[in-house]
CSV table of C-alpha atoms and ligand atoms in Angstrom, one decimal:
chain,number,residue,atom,x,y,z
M,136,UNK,CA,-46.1,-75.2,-29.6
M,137,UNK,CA,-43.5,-72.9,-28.7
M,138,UNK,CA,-46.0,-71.0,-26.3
M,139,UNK,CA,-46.7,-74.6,-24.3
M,140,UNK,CA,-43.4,-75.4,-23.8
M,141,UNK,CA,-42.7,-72.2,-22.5
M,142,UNK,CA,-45.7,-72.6,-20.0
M,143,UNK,CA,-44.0,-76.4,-19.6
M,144,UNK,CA,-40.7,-74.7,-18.8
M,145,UNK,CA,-41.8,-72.0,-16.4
M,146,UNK,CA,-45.1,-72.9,-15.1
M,147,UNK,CA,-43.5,-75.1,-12.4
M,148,UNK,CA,-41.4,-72.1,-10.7
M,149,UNK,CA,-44.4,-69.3,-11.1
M,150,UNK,CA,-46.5,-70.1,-8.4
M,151,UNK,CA,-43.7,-70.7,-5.7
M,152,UNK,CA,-42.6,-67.3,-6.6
M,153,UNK,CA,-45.8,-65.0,-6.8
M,154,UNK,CA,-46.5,-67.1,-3.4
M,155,UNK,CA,-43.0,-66.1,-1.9
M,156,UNK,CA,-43.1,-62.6,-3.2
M,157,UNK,CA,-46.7,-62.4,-1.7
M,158,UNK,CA,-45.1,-63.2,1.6
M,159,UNK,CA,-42.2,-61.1,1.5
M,160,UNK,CA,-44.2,-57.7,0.9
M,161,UNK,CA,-46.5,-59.2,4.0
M,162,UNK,CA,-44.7,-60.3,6.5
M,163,UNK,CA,-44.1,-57.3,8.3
M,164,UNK,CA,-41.8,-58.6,11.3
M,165,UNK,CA,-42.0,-58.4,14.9
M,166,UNK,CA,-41.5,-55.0,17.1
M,167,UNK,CA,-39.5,-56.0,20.6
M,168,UNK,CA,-39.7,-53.3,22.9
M,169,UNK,CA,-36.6,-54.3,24.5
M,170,UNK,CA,-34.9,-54.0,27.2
M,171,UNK,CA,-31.4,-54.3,25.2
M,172,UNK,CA,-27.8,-53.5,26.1
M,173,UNK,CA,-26.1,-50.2,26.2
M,174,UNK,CA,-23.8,-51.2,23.3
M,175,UNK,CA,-26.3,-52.1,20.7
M,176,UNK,CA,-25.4,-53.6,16.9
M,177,UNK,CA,-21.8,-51.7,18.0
M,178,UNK,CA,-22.9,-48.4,18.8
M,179,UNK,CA,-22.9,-47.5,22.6
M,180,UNK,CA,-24.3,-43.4,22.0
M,181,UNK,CA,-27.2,-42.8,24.8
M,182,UNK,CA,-30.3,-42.2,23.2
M,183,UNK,CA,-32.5,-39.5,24.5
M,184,UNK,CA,-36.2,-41.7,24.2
M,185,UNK,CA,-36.7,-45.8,24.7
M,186,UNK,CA,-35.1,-47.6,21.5
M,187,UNK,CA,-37.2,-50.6,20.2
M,188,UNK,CA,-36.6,-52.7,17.5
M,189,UNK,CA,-38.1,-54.0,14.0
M,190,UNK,CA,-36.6,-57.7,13.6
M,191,UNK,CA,-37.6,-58.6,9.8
M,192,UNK,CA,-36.2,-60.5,7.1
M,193,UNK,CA,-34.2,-59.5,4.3
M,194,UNK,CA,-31.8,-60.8,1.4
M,195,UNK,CA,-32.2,-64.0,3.6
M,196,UNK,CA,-31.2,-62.4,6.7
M,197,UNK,CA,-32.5,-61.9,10.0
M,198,UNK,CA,-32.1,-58.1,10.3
M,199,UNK,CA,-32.5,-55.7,13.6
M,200,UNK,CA,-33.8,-52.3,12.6
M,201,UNK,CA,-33.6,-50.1,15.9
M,202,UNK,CA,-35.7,-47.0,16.3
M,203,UNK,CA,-37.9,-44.5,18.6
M,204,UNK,CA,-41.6,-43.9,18.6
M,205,UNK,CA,-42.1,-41.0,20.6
M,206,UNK,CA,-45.4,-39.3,21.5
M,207,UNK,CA,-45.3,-35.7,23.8
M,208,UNK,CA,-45.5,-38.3,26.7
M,209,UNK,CA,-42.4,-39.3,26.8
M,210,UNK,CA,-40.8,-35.8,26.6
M,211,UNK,CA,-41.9,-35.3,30.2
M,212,UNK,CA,-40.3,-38.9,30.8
M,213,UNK,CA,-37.3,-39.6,29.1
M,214,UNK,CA,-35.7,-42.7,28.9
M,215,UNK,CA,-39.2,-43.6,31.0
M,216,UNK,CA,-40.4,-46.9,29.6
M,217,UNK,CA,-44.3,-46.3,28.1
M,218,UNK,CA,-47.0,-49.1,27.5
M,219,UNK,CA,-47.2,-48.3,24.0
M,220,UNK,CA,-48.9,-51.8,23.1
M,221,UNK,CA,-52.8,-49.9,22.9
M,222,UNK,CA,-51.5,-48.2,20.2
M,223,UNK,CA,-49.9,-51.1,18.0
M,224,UNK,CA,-51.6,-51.4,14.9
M,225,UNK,CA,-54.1,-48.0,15.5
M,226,UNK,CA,-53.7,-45.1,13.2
M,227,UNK,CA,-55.8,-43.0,16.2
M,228,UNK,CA,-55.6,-43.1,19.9
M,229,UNK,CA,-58.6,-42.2,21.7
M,230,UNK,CA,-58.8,-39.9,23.6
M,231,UNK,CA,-61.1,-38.0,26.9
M,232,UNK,CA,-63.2,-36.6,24.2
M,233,UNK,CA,-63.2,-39.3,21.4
M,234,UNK,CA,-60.5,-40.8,18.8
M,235,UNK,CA,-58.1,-38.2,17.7
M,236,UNK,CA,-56.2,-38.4,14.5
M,237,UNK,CA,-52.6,-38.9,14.7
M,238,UNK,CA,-50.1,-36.8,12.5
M,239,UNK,CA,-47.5,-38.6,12.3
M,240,UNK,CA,-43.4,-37.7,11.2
M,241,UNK,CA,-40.5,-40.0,10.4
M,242,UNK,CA,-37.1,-38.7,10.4
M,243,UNK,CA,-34.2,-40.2,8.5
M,244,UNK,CA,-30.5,-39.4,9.5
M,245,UNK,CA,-27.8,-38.6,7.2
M,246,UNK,CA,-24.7,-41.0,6.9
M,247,UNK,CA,-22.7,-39.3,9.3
M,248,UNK,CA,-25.4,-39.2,11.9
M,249,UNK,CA,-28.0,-41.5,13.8
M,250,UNK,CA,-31.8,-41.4,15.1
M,251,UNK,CA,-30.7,-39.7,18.3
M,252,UNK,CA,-29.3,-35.9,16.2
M,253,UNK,CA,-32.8,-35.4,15.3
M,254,UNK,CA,-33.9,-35.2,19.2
M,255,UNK,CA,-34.4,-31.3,19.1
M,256,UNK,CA,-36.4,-31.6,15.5
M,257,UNK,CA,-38.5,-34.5,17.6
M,258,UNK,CA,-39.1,-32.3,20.4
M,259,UNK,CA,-40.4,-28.9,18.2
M,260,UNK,CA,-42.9,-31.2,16.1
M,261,UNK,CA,-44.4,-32.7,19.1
M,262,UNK,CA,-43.9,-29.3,21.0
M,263,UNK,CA,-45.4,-26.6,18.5
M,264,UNK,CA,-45.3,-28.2,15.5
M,265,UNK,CA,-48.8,-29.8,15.3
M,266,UNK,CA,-47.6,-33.4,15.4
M,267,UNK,CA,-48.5,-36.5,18.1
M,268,UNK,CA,-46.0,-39.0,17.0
M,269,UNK,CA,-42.5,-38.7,15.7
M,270,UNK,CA,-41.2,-42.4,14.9
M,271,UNK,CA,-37.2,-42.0,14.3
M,272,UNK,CA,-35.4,-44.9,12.7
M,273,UNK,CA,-31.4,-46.3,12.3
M,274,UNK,CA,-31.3,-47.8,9.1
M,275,UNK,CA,-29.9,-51.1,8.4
M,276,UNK,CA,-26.0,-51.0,8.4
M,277,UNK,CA,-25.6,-47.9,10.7
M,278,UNK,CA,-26.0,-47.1,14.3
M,279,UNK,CA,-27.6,-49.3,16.6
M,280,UNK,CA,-29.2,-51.6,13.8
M,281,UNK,CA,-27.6,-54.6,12.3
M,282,UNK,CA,-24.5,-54.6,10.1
M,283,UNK,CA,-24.9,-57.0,7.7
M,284,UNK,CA,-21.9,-55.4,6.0
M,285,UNK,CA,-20.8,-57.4,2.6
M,286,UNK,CA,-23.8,-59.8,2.9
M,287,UNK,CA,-26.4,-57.1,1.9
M,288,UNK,CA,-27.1,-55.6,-1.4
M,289,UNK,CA,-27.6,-52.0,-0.1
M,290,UNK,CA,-30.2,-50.2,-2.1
M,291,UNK,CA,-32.1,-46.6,-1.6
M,292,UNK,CA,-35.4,-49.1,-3.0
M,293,UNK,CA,-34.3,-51.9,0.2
M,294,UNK,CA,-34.0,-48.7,2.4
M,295,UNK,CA,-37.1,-47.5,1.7
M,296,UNK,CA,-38.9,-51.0,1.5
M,297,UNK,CA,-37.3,-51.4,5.1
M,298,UNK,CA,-38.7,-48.0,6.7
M,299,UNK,CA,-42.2,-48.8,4.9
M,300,UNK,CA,-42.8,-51.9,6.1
M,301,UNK,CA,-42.0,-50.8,9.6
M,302,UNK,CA,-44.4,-47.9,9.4
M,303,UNK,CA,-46.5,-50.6,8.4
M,304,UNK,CA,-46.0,-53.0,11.3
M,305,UNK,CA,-46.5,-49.9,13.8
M,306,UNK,CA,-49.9,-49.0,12.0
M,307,UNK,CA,-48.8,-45.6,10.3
M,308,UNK,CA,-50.8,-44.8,8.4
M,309,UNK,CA,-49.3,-43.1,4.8
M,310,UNK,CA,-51.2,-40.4,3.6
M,311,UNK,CA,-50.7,-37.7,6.2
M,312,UNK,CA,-47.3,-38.7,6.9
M,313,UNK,CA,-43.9,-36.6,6.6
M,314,UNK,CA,-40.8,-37.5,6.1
M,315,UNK,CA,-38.3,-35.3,6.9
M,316,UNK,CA,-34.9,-36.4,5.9
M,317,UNK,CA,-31.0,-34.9,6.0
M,318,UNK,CA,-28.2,-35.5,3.9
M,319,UNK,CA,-27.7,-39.2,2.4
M,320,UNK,CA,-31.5,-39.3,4.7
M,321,UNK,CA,-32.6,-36.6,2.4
M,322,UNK,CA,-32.1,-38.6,-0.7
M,323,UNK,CA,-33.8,-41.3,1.0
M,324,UNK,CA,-37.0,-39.5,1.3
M,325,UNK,CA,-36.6,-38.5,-2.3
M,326,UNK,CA,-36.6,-42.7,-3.3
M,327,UNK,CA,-39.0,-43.6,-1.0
M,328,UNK,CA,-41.9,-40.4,-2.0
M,329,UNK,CA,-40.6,-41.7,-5.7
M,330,UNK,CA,-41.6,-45.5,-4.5
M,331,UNK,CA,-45.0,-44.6,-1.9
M,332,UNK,CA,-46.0,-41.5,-3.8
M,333,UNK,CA,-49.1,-39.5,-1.9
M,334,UNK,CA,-50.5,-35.9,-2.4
M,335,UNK,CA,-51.2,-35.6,1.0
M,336,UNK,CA,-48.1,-36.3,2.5
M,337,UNK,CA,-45.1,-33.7,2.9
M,338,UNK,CA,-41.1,-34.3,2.2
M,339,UNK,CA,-39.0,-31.8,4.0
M,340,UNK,CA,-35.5,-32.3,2.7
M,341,UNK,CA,-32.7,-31.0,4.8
M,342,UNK,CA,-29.4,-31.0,2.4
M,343,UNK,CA,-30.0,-33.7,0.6
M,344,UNK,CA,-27.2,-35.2,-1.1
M,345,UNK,CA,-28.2,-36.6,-4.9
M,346,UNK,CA,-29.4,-33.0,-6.3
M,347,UNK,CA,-26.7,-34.2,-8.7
M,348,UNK,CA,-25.2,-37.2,-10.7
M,349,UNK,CA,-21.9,-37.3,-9.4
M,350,UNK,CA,-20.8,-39.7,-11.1
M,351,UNK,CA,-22.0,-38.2,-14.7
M,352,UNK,CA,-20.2,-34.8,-13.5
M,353,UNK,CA,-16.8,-36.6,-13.8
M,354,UNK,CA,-16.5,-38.4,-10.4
M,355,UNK,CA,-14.0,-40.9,-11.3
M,356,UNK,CA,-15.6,-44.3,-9.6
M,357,UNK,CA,-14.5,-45.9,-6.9
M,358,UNK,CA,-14.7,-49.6,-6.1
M,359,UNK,CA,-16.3,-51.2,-3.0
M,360,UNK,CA,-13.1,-52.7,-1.9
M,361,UNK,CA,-11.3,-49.4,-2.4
M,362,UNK,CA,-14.1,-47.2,-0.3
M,363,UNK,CA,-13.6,-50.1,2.3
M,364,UNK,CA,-10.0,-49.1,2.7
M,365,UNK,CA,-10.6,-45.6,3.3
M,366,UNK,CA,-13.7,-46.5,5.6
M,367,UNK,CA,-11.7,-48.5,7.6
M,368,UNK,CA,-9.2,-45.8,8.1
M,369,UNK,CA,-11.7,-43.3,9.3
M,370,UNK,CA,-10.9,-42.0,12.8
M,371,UNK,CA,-12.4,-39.3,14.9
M,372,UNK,CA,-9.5,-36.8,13.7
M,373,UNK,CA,-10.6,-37.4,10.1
M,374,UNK,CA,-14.4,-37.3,10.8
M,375,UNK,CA,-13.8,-33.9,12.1
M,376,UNK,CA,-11.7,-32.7,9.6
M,377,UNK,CA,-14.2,-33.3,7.0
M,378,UNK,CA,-17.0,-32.2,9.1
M,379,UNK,CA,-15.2,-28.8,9.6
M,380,UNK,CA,-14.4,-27.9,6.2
M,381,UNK,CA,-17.5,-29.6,4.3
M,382,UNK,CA,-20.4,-28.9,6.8
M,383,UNK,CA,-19.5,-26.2,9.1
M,384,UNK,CA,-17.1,-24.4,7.6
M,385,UNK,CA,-17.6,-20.6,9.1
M,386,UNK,CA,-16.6,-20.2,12.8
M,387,UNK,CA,-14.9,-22.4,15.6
M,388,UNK,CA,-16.1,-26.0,16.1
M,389,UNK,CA,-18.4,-26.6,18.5
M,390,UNK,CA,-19.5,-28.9,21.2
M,391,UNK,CA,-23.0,-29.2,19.3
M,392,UNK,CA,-20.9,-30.5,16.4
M,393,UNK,CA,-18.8,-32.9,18.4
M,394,UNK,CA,-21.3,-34.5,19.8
M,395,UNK,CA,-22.3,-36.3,16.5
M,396,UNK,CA,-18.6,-36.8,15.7
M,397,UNK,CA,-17.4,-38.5,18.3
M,398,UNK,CA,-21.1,-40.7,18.3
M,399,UNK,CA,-19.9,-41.5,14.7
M,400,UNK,CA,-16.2,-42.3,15.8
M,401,UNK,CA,-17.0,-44.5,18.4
M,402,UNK,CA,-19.2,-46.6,16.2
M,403,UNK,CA,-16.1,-47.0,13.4
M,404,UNK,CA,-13.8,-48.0,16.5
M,405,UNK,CA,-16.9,-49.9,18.3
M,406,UNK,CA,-17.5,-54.1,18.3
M,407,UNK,CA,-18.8,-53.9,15.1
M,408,UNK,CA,-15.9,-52.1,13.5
M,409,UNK,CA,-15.8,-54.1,10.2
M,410,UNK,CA,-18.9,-55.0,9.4
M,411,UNK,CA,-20.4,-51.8,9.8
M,412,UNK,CA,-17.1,-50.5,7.3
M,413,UNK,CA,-18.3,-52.9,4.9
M,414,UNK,CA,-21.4,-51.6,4.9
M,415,UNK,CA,-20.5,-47.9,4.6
M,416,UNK,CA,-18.4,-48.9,1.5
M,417,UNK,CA,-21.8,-50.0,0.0
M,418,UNK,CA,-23.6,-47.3,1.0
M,419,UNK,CA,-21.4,-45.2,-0.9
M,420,UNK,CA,-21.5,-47.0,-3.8
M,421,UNK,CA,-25.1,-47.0,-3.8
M,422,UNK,CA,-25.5,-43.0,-3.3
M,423,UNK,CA,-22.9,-42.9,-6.2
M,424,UNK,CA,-24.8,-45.6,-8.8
M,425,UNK,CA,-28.6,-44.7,-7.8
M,426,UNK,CA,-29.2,-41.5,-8.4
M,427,UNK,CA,-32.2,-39.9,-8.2
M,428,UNK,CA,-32.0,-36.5,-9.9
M,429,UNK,CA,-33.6,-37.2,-12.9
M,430,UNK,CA,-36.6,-38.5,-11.0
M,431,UNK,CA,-37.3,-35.2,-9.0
M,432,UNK,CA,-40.0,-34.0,-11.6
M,433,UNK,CA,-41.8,-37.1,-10.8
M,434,UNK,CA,-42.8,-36.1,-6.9
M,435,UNK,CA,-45.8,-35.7,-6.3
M,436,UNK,CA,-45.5,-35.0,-3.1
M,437,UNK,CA,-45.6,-31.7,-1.1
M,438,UNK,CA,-41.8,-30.9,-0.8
M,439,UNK,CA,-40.1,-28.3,1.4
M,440,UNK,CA,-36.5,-27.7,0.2
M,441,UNK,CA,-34.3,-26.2,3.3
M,442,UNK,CA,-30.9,-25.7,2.1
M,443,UNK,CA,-27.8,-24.4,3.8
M,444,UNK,CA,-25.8,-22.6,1.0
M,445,UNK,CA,-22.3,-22.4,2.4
M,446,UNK,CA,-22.8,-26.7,2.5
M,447,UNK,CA,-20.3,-28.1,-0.2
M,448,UNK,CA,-20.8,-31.5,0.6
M,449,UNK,CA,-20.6,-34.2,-3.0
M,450,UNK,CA,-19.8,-37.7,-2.8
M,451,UNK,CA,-16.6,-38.5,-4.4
M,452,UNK,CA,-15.0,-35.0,-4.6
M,453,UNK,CA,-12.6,-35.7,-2.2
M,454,UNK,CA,-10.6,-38.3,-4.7
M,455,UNK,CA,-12.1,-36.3,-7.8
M,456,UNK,CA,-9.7,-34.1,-10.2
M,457,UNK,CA,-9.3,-30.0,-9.0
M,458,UNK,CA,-12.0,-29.6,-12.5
M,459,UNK,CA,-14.3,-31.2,-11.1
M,460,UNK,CA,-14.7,-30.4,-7.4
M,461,UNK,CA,-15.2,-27.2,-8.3
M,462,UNK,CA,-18.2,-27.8,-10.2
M,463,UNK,CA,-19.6,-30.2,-7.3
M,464,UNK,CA,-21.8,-29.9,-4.1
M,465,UNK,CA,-22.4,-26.2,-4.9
M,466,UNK,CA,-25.6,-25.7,-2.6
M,467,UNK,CA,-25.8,-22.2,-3.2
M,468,UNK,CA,-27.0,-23.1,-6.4
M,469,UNK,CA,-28.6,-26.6,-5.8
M,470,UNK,CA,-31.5,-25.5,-4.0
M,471,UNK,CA,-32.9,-23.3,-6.6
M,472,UNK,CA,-32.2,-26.1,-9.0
M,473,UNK,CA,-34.0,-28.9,-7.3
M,474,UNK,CA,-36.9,-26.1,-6.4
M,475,UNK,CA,-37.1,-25.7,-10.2
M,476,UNK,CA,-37.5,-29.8,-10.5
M,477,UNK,CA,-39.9,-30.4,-7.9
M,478,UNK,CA,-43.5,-29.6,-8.8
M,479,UNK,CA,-44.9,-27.6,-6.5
M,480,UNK,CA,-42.1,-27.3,-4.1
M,481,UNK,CA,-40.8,-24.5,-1.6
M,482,UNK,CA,-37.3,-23.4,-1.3
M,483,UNK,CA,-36.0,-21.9,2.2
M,484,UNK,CA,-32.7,-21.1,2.1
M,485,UNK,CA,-29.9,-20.2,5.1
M,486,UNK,CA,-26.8,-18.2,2.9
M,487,UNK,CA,-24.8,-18.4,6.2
M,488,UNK,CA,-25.2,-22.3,7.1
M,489,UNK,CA,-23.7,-25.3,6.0
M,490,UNK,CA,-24.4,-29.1,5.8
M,491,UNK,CA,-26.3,-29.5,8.8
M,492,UNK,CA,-28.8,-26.3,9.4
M,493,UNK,CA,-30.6,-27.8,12.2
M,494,UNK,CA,-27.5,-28.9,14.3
M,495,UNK,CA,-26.0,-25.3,13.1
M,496,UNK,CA,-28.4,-22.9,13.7
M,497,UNK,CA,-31.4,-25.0,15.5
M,498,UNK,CA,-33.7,-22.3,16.1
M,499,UNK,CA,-33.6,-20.5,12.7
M,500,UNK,CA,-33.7,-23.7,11.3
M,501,UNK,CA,-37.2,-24.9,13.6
M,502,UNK,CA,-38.6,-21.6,13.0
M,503,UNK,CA,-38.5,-22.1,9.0
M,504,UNK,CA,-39.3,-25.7,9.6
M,505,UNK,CA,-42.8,-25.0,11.6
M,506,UNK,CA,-43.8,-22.2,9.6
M,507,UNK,CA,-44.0,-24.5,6.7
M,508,UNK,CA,-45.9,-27.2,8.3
M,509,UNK,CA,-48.5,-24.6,9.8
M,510,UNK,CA,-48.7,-22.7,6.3
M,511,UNK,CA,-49.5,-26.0,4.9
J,199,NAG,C1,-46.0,-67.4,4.0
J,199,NAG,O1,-45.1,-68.2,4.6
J,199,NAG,C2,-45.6,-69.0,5.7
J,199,NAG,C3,-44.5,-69.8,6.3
J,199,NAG,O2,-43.3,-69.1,6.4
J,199,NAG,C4,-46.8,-69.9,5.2
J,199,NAG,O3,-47.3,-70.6,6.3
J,199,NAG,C5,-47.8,-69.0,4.5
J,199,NAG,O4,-48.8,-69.9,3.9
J,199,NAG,C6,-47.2,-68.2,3.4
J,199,NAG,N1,-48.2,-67.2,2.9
J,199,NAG,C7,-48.3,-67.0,1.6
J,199,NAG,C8,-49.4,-66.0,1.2
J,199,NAG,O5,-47.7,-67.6,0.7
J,200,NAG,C1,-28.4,-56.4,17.3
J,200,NAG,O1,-28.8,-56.3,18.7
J,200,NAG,C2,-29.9,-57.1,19.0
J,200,NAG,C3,-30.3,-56.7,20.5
J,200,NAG,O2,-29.2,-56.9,21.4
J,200,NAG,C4,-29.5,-58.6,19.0
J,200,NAG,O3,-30.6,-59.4,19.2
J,200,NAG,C5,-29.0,-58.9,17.6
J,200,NAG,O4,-28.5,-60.2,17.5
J,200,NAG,C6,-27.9,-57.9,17.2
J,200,NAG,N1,-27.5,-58.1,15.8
J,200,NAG,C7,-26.3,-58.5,15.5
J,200,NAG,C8,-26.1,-58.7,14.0
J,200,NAG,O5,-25.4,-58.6,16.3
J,201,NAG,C1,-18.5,-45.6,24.1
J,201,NAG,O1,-17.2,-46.1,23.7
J,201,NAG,C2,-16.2,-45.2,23.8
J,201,NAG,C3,-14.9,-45.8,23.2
J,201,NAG,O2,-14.8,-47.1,23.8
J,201,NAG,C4,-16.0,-44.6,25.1
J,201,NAG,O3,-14.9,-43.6,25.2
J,201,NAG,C5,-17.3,-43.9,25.6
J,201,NAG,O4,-17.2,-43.4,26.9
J,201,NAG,C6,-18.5,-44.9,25.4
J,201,NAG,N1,-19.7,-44.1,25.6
J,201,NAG,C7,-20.7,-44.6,26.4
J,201,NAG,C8,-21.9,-43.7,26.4
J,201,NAG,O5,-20.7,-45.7,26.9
């Protein structure tokens, strides 16, 4: 009796939902190849290949997720428009002498940065590194893709789910693919390996943040509204303040490092000031409530660990009390930690670089990098 009116109760609503949630994880969106204005979703950096973009739904919302799907082609060209429609949906192009596998990489930016700072990593996989396609996304709420700022529940899962699905719409295949992500991008990789899990796929992380619990270490939380202030108050003085002392704190700031500050600045000043501010308030929030830590002994992927040990970045430490920054964001020790987590994983590390190894010291950085990949 009790087991019929249940099925009286909830039958109704069960098919709608499996129905909508069969159509959700489906419906893979649209790719426009453009052409779209300089000043796109409020950030007006030049990028160094043609941006396209994923338009999808989520959370209800029409969303714009831009990125670049680059092949060697259009190193020769760039900012050349290519007929890249054969390809749609093809996890090989043929070629003169018959189809040819593509090996494919997607690259995920770290908070502070966009799609366009991994252009030299783009250019060494498709160079010497062994790759033909290198697809290289803004995630939803930074750069040039939307800002849905307080109207999206921003999750590393959604993240993930986002990037997957439009891998999915551009025919990428999964296994064989590497994803090679820095910083907040790093602990994105970690979620979304955790989520699409494949023994023949590779995870390079590049500084990840979330080799710790911050908030379990004493990080005193903040609250959405109270990360909003401070987000709205960043300037390009206060990006590179922080960027000098956290990420590249031996020797005189460069023009290599400005470049990536003052793309950042311009997009906290840009049109789309407060929504994107609202949206970086989330994101903190979610790097501070989702950790993934405990989770690293769960990869099963192939994971390459490349660590600058001078980095001190942590999430939080800046409003946390003199006790507890010092036990935070010690990379010198977080790489050997995390190697120790990670079945199977390798552990490169730099003892003279910070945060941001490839922007740092590019070439040592490559070199590591490809001799990995080949090794492998
Ligand atoms: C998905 O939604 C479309 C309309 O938006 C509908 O035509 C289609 O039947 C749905 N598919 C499934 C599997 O529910
Ligand atoms: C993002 O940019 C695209 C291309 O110009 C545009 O279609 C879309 O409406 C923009 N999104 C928002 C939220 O402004
Ligand atoms: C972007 O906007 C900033 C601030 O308005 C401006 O100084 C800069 O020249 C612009 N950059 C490009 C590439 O248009």
């Amino acid at each position: 009796m009790k087991l019929l009116a249940h099925l009286l109760v909830f039958a109704p609503f069960q098919f709608p939902l499996l129905a909508l949630a069969n159509n959700i994880t489906s419906r893979n969106g649209k790719i426009d190849h453009g052409l779209f204005p300089a000043d796109l979703n409020g950030s007006n950096f030049t990028y160094p290949w043609p941006l396209r973009l994923y338009r999808f739904q989520s959370q209800g919302l029409d969303l714009e997720m831009a990125f670049m799907d680059i092949t060697i082609n259009d190193l020769s060209s760039p900012n050349e428009r290519t007929d890249r429609s054969k390809a749609k949906g093809a996890n090989s192009r043929p070629t003169k002498n018959g189809p040819q596998r593509t090996k494919t990489a997607v690259l995920l930016h770290g908070r502070n940065f966009c799609a366009a700072t991994w252009e030299e990593t783009a250019r060494v996989l498709l160079t010497g590194g062994g790759y033909n396609r290198v697809i290289i996304p803004d995630q939803i709420g930074f750069c040039k893709s939307s800002k849905p700022g307080s109207r999206y529940q921003f999750s590393l899962q959604q993240l993930a789910l986002n990037t997957h699905n439009l891998l999915a719409a551009l025919g990428t295949s999964l296994t064989g693919l590497t994803v090679i992500g820095h910083s907040m991008g790093g602990m994105l990789g970690i979620r979304y390996s955790l989520l699409y899990p494949s023994r023949n796929s590779n995870l390079i992380l590049v500084n990840p943040i979330g080799l710790e619990d911050y908030l379990a270490l004493g990080v005193p939380y903040q609250s959405i509204d109270d990360t909003f202030v401070t987000e709205q108050s960043t300037t390009y003085s206060s990006i590179r303040s922080y960027e000098q002392s956290t990420y590249y704190p031996n020797g005189p700031w460069t023009s290599s490092y400005d470049k990536w500050a003052t793309m950042l600045a311009n997009i906290y000043s840009g049109s789309q000031s407060r929504s994107f501010t609202q949206g970086q308030a989330r994101v903190v929030d979610m790097v501070l409530t989702q950790p993934v830590v405990y989770e690293l002994p769960l990869l099963k992927t192939k994971t390459l660990l490349l660590i600058g040990q001078k980095d001190t970045t942590a999430i939080g430490k800046q409003w946390s009390p003199p006790e507890v920054q010092q036990v935070l964001g010690r990379y010198d020790l977080l790489g050997k930690k995390a190697r120790d987590m990670i079945p199977g994983s390798t552990l490169v590390e730099f003892p003279d670089l910070g945060h941001a190894p490839h922007i740092q010291d590019p070439e040592r950085f490559h070199a590591a990098l490809v001799r990995w990949l080949k090794s492998n």
